[in-house]
XYZ file of C-alpha atoms in Angstrom:
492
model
C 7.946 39.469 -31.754
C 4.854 41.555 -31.252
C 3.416 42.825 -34.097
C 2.813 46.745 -34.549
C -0.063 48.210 -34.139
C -0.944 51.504 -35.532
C -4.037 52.108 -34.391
C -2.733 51.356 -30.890
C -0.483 53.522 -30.927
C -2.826 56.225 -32.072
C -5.182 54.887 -29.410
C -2.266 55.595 -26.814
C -1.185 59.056 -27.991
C -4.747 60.657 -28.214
C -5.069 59.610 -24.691
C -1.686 61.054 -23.743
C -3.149 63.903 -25.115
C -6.579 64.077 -23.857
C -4.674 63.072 -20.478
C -2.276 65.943 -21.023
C -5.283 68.690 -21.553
C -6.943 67.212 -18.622
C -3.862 67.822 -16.452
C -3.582 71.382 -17.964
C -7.220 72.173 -17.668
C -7.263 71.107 -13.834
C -4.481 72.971 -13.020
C -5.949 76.447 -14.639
C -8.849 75.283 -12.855
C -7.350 74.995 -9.105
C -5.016 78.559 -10.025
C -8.026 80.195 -10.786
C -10.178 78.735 -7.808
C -7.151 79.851 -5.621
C -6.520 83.113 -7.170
C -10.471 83.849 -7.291
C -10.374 82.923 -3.087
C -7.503 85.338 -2.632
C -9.636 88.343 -4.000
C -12.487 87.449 -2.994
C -11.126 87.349 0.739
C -9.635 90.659 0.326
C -13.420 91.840 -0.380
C -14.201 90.998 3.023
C -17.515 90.054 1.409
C -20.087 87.653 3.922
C -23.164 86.301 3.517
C -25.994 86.422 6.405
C -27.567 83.223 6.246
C -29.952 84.179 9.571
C -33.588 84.020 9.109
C -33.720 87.225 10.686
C -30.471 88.858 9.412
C -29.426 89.232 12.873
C -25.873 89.400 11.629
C -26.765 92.302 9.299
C -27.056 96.231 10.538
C -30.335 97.633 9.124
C -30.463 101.129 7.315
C -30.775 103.448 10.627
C -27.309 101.905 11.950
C -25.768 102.012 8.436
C -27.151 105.746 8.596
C -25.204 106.991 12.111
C -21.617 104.902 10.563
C -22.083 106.995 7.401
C -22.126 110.109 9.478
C -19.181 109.154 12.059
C -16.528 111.847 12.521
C -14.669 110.369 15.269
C -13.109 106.900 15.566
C -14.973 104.727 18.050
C -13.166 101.890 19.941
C -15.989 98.811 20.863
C -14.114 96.622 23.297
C -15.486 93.568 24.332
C -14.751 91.185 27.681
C -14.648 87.848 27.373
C -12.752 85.872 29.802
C -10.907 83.012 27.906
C -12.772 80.173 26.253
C -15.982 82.028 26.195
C -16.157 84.106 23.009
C -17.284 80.726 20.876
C -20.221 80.231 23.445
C -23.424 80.955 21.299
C -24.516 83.963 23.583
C -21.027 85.722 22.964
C -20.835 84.464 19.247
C -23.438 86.423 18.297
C -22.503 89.371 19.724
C -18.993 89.256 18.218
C -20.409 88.648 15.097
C -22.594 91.782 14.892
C -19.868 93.765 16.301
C -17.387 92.509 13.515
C -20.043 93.383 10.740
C -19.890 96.822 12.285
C -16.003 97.028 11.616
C -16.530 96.026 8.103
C -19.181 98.712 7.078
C -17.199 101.546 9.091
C -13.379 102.416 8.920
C -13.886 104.065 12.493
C -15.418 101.191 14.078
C -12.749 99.248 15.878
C -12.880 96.254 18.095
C -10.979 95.049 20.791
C -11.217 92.019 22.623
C -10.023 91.772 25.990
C -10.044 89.320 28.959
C -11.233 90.712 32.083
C -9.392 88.292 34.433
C -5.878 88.754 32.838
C -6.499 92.592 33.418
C -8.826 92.907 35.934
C -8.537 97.196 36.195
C -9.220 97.325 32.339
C -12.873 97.151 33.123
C -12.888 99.394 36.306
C -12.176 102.561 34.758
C -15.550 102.621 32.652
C -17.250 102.107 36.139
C -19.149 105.486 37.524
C -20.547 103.195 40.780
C -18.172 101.022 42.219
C -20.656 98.866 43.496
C -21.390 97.643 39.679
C -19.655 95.125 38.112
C -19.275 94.600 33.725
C -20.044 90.714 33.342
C -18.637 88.391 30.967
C -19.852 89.237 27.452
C -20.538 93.197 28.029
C -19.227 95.961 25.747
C -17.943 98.905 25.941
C -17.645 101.793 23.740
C -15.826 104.658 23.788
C -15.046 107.809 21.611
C -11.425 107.625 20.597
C -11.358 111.729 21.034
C -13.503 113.062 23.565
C -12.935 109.898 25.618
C -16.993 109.906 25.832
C -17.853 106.142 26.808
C -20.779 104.053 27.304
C -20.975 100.657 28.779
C -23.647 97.573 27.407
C -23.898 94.647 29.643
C -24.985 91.381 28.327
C -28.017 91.683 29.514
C -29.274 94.553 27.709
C -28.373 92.828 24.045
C -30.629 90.285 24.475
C -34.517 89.893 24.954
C -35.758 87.234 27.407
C -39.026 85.978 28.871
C -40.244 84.286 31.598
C -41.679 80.922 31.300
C -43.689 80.026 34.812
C -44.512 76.553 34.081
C -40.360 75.848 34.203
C -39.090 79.134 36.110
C -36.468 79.642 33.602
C -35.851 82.638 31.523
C -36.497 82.266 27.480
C -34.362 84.266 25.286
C -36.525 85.237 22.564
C -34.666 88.449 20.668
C -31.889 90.066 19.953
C -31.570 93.707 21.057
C -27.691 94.378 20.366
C -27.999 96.350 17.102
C -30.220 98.644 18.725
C -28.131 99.108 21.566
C -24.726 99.300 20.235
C -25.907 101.401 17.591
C -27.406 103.747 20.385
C -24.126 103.825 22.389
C -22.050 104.728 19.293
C -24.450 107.518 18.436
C -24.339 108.840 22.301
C -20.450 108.931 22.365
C -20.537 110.835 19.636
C -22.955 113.079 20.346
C -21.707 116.825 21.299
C -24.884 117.392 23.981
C -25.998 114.690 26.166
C -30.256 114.694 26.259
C -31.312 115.357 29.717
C -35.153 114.790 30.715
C -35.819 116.392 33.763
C -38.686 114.930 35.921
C -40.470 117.429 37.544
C -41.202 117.031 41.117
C -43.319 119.082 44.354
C -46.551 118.187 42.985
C -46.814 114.767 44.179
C -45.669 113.647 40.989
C -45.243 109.484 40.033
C -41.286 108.988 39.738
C -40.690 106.751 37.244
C -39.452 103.278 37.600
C -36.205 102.200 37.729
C -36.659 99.781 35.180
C -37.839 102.423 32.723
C -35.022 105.610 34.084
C -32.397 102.247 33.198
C -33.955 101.624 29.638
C -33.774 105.334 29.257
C -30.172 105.333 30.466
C -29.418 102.767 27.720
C -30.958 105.507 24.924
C -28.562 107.964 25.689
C -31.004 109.841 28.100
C -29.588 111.489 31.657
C -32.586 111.217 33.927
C -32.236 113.934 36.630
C -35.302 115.837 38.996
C -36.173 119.007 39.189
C -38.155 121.185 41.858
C -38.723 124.572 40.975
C -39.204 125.996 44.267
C -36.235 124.285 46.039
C -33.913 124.407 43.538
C -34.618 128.281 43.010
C -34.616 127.951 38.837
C -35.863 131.389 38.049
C -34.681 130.944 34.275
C -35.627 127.592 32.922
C -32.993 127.326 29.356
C -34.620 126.493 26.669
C -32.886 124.334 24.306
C -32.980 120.737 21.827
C -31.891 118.443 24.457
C -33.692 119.318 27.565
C -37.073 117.326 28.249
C -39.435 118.266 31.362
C -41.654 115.717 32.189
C -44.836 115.961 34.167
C -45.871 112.736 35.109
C -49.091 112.233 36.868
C -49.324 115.496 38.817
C -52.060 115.069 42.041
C -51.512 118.811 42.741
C -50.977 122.336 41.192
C -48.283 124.698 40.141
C -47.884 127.467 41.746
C -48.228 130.596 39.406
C -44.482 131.555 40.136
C -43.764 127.678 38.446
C -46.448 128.398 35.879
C -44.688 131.267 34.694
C -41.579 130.105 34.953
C -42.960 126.870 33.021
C -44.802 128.853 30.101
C -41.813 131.065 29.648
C -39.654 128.356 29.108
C -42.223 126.520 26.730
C -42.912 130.244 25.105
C -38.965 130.232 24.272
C -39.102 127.011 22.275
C -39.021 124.664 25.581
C -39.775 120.814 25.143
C -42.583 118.876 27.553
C -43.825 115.467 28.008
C -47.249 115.467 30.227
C -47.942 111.733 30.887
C -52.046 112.441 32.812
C -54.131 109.601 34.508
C -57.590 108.593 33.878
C -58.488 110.013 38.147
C -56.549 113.416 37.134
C -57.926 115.997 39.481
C -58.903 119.533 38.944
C -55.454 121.745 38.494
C -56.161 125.082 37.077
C -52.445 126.039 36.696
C -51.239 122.915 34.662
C -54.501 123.070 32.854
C -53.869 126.415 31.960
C -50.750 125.100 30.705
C -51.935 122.779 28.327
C -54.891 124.850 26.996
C -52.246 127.413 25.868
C -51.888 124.352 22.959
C -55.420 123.546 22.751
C -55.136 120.483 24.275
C -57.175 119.651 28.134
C -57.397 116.457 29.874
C -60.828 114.294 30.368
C -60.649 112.272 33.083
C -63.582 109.182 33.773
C -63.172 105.249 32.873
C -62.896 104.149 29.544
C -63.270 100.891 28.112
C -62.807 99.499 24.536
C -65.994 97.304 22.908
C -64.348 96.466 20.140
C -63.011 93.020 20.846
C -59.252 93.915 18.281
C -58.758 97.091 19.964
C -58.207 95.346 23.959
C -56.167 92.938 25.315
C -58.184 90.329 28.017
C -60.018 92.768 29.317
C -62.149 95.634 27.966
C -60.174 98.377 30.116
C -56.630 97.295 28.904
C -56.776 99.207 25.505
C -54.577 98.134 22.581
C -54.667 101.599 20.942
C -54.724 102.634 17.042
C -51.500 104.341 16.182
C -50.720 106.895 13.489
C -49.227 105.538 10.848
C -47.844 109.040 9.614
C -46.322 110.347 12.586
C -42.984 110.602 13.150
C -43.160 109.228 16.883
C -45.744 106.197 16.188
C -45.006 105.440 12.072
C -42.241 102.815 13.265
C -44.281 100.925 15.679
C -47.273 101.112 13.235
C -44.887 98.818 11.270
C -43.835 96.924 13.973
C -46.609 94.759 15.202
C -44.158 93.315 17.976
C -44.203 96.292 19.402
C -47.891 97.761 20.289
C -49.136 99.678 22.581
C -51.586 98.720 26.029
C -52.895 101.280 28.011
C -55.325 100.634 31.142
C -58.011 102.882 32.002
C -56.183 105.391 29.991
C -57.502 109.465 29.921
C -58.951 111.307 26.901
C -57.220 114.057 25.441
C -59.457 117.116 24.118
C -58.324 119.135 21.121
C -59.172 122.863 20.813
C -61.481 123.633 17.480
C -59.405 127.055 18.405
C -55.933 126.540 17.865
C -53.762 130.001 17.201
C -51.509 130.473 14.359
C -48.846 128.732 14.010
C -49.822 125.508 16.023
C -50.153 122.291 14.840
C -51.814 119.683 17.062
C -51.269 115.881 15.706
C -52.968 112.681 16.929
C -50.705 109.924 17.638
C -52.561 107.068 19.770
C -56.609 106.644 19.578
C -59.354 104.017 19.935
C -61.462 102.938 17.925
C -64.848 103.835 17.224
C -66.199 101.309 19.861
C -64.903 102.772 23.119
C -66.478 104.534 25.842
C -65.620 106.995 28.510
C -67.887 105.576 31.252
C -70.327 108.781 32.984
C -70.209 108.616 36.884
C -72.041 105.356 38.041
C -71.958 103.513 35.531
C -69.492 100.193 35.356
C -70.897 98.141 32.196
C -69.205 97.559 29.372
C -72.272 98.703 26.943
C -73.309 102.508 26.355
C -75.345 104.042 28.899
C -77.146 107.223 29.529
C -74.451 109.746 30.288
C -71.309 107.697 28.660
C -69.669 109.620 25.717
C -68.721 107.710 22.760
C -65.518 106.985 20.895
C -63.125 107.370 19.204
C -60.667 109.008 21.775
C -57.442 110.404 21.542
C -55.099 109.181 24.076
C -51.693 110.967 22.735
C -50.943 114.012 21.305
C -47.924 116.269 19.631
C -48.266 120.020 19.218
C -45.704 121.964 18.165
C -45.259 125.966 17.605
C -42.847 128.144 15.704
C -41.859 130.787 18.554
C -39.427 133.997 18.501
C -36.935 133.766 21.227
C -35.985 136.974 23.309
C -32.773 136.663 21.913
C -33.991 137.218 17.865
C -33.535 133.294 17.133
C -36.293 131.542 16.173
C -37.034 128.078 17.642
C -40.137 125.453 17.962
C -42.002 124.521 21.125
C -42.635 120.962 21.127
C -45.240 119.022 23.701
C -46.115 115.884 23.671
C -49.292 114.387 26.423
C -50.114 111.081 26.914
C -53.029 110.340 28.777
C -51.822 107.608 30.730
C -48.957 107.183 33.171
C -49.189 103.625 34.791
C -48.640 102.204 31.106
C -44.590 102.475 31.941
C -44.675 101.771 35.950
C -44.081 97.895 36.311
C -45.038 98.284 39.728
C -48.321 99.148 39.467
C -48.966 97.608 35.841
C -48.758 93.824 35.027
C -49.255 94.596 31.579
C -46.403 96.884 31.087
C -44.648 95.975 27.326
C -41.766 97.124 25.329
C -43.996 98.550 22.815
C -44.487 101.441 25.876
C -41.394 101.963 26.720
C -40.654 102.505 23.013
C -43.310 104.900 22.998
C -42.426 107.642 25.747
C -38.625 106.894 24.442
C -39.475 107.586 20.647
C -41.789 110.594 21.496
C -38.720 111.817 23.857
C -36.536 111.627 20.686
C -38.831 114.048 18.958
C -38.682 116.733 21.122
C -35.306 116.803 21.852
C -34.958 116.721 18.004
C -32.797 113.804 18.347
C -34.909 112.344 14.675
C -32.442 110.087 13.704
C -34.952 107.648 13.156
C -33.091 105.402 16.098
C -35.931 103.029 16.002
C -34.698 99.332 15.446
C -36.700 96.119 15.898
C -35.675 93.451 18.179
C -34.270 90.469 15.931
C -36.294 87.093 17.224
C -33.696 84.066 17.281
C -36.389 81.442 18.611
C -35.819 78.403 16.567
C -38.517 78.140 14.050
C -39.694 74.539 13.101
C -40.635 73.519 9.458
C -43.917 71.452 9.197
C -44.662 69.383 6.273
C -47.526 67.011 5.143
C -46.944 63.366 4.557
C -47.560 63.829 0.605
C -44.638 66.689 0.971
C -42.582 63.956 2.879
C -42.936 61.374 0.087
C -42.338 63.628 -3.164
C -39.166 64.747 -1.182
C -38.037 61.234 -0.651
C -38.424 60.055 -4.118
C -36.598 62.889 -5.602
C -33.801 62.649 -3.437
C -33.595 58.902 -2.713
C -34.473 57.989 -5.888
C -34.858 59.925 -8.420
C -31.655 61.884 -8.508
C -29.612 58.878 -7.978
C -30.846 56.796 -10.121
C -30.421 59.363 -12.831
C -26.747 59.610 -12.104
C -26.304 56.078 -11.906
C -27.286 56.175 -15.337
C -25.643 58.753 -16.961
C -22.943 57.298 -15.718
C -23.095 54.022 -17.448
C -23.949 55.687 -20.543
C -20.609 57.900 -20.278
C -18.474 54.471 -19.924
C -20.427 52.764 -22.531
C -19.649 55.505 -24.862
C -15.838 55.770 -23.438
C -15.702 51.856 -23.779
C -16.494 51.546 -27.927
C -14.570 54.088 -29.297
């Protein structure tokens, strides 16, 4: 017969206890973990682990959701199997983060080939077609939609040595963003380009970026279209673009008195501007005049290449140029650009602001010379190559309103036909300063997300302090502590 022990049995019972809190304790443990999951889930909480937060809206988009009224549907078309591909992924993730920071954000996916009219309704030109991937948003009220193919969410570039297209950024905050606040918005901006004056039309690449900022791009000819009364208002933009001959004074008049009742105008000039007393009249009524001649840029930060392709100074306390002061992914080239000359006699009222200039080393070549060094006859920098002037006016009607002008003295800077060197950074210009005087200052101004994959370097001494903490190190200490848990466990 086996003899008793009691300190065996003592030894068994305060493990069936210490067994018995462990069993407890694990159980709290996994309720807890589970419970702690459920809430946490309800939260809806996520984490953006992007280098660039290209999953996260920025502070202009959280801005426009704050100040939704209507509910806005985003429906997205992805034919079946595609919405996991990484292009699509993305997309759907952004759109998803919009959902969760705005009640009247929806989203609906749908698949184009199981209804193939879904997509056709949101078509103005039947000869377009949505492709896989596109979005398109619509005001769940007014019925007010706008469509976003895939191609405008995303940023490519060209790489000659291969002949394949890069994609570099990410571009779908600041379009979606754009198309929610254009639904919504009670007056669509319309920027009428002047015309009869052998005017430069601009681009189609640039009227289809504007189309994509919530701009209508229409023409207008005074003459032709008989427009006696010109409305003045804070969504109509004339632009003059690179006139090559006058007004007439009938379309002078009918031009001031349309600036003179609070009237908005963009005046893009050229460096070969000729002599037009009627337009110059125009702009002298704001101080501002138009010096035409070749410029170049000496100082070797302030060009790009060449000493006529300018890489401008911007203002950093504008409200047109402060966001791509920040932005140094976005700057400015101008070739050959024109000076702008401010009035020392601006009337009451006015204010004149400098947006874009050069730098101290430029110069505005005199007739016959071609060097790049200051000669007898050149006139020395700095230049100012944009301007803003505004002017607090009394309409005929006893409303008061503001005149707003911007000029720009170059117009080739957003023509891609007749400017290798054309760059976002321009297009964002003319579009930002277009914002301002349709008094659109939302502050829609949101940087391109780059989603190149970045590559971490390290040094060989890096390489070996990593190994030996990981390999070694912080194995070897567990190793030990845990034979000196069992040792301990062992002898008591």
């Amino acid at each position: 017969m086996k003899k008793f022990s009691y300190r065996s049995a003592s030894q068994r019972k305060r493990s069936l206890k210490y067994g018995g809190y462990a069993t407890v304790t694990t159980i709290i443990l996994l309720a807890a973990l589970v419970l702690f999951n459920v809430l946490f889930s309800q939260l809806k909480l996520k984490v953006d682990l992007t280098g660039n937060d290209i999953y996260t809206p920025g502070a202009t988009t959280m801005k426009i959701l704050d100040s939704l009224e209507d509910d806005v549907t985003v429906y997205g078309l992805y034919n079946q199997g595609t919405e996991e591909n990484e292009t699509n992924r993305r997309v759907i993730k952004l759109v998803e983060a919009y959902c969760d920071l705005s009640k009247k954000v929806k989203f609906v996916k749908v698949d184009p080939l199981s209804d193939p009219t879904f997509a056709n309704q949101f078509l103005m030109d039947t000869s377009n077609t949505l492709d896989n991937g596109s979005l398109i948003v619509q005001n769940d009220t007014t019925k007010k939609f706008k469509t976003i193919p895939i191609n405008n969410m995303y940023v490519t570039q060209d790489d000659y040595s291969t002949l394949t297209h890069n994609v570099t950024g990410f571009s779908a905050e600041e379009a979606l963003t754009s198309a929610i606040q254009y639904v919504c918005l009670q007056d669509t901006p319309v920027l009428y380009q002047l015309q009869g004056h052998s005017e430069t039309l601009l681009s189609s690449d640039f009227t289809n970026y504007l189309s994509y900022t919530n701009y209508k791009v229409d023409t207008l000819n005074l003459v032709t279209q008989n427009i006696s009364d010109l409305e003045a208002n804070d969504y109509t933009v004339v632009l003059v673009n690179n006139p090559r001959e006058d007004l007439t004074d009938g379309e002078y008049q009918t031009l001031l008195n349309f600036m003179e009742q609070g009237g908005r105008m963009m005046f893009l000039a050229a460096n070969d501007t000729p002599s037009l007393p009627n337009f110059d009249r125009l702009l002298s009524r704001y101080g501002l005049s138009i010096q035409a001649g070749t410029m170049v840029e000496t100082n070797s930060s302030n060009y790009y290449t060449y000493p006529f392709i300018i890489k401008p100074e911007l203002n950093s306390d504008s409200e047109i140029t402060k966001y791509q002061f920040e932005d140094q992914n976005n700057y400015v080239l101008m070739t050959l650009p024109a000076a702008i000359n401010i009035s020392d006699d601006i009337e009451e009222g006015e204010t004149v602001t400098k947006l874009v200039t050069t730098s101290d080393g430029a110069i505005l070549k005199g007739e016959g010379n071609n060097t790049v060094v200051y000669e007898d006859g050149d006139t020395k920098g700095p230049f100012t190559l944009a301007v803003s002037a505004e002017e607090q006016v009394s309409r005929t009607d006893g409303t008061l309103g503001t005149t707003k002008m911007v000029v720009i003295g170059n117009s080739d800077f957003i023509n891609n036909s007749s400017n290798s060197v054309v760059v976002t950074g321009n297009y964002r210009l003319v579009t930002i300063a277009a914002d301002y005087l349709q008094d659109s200052t939302t502050e829609l101004y949101i940087s391109n997300k780059n989603i190149e994959e970045g590559k971490i370097s390290t040094t060989q001494s890096d390489f070996f302090v990593t190994t030996l903490i990981f390999v070694v190190l912080i194995p070897a200490a567990i190793i030990i502590a845990g034979i000196v848990i069992y040792q301990r466990r062992r002898h008591r």
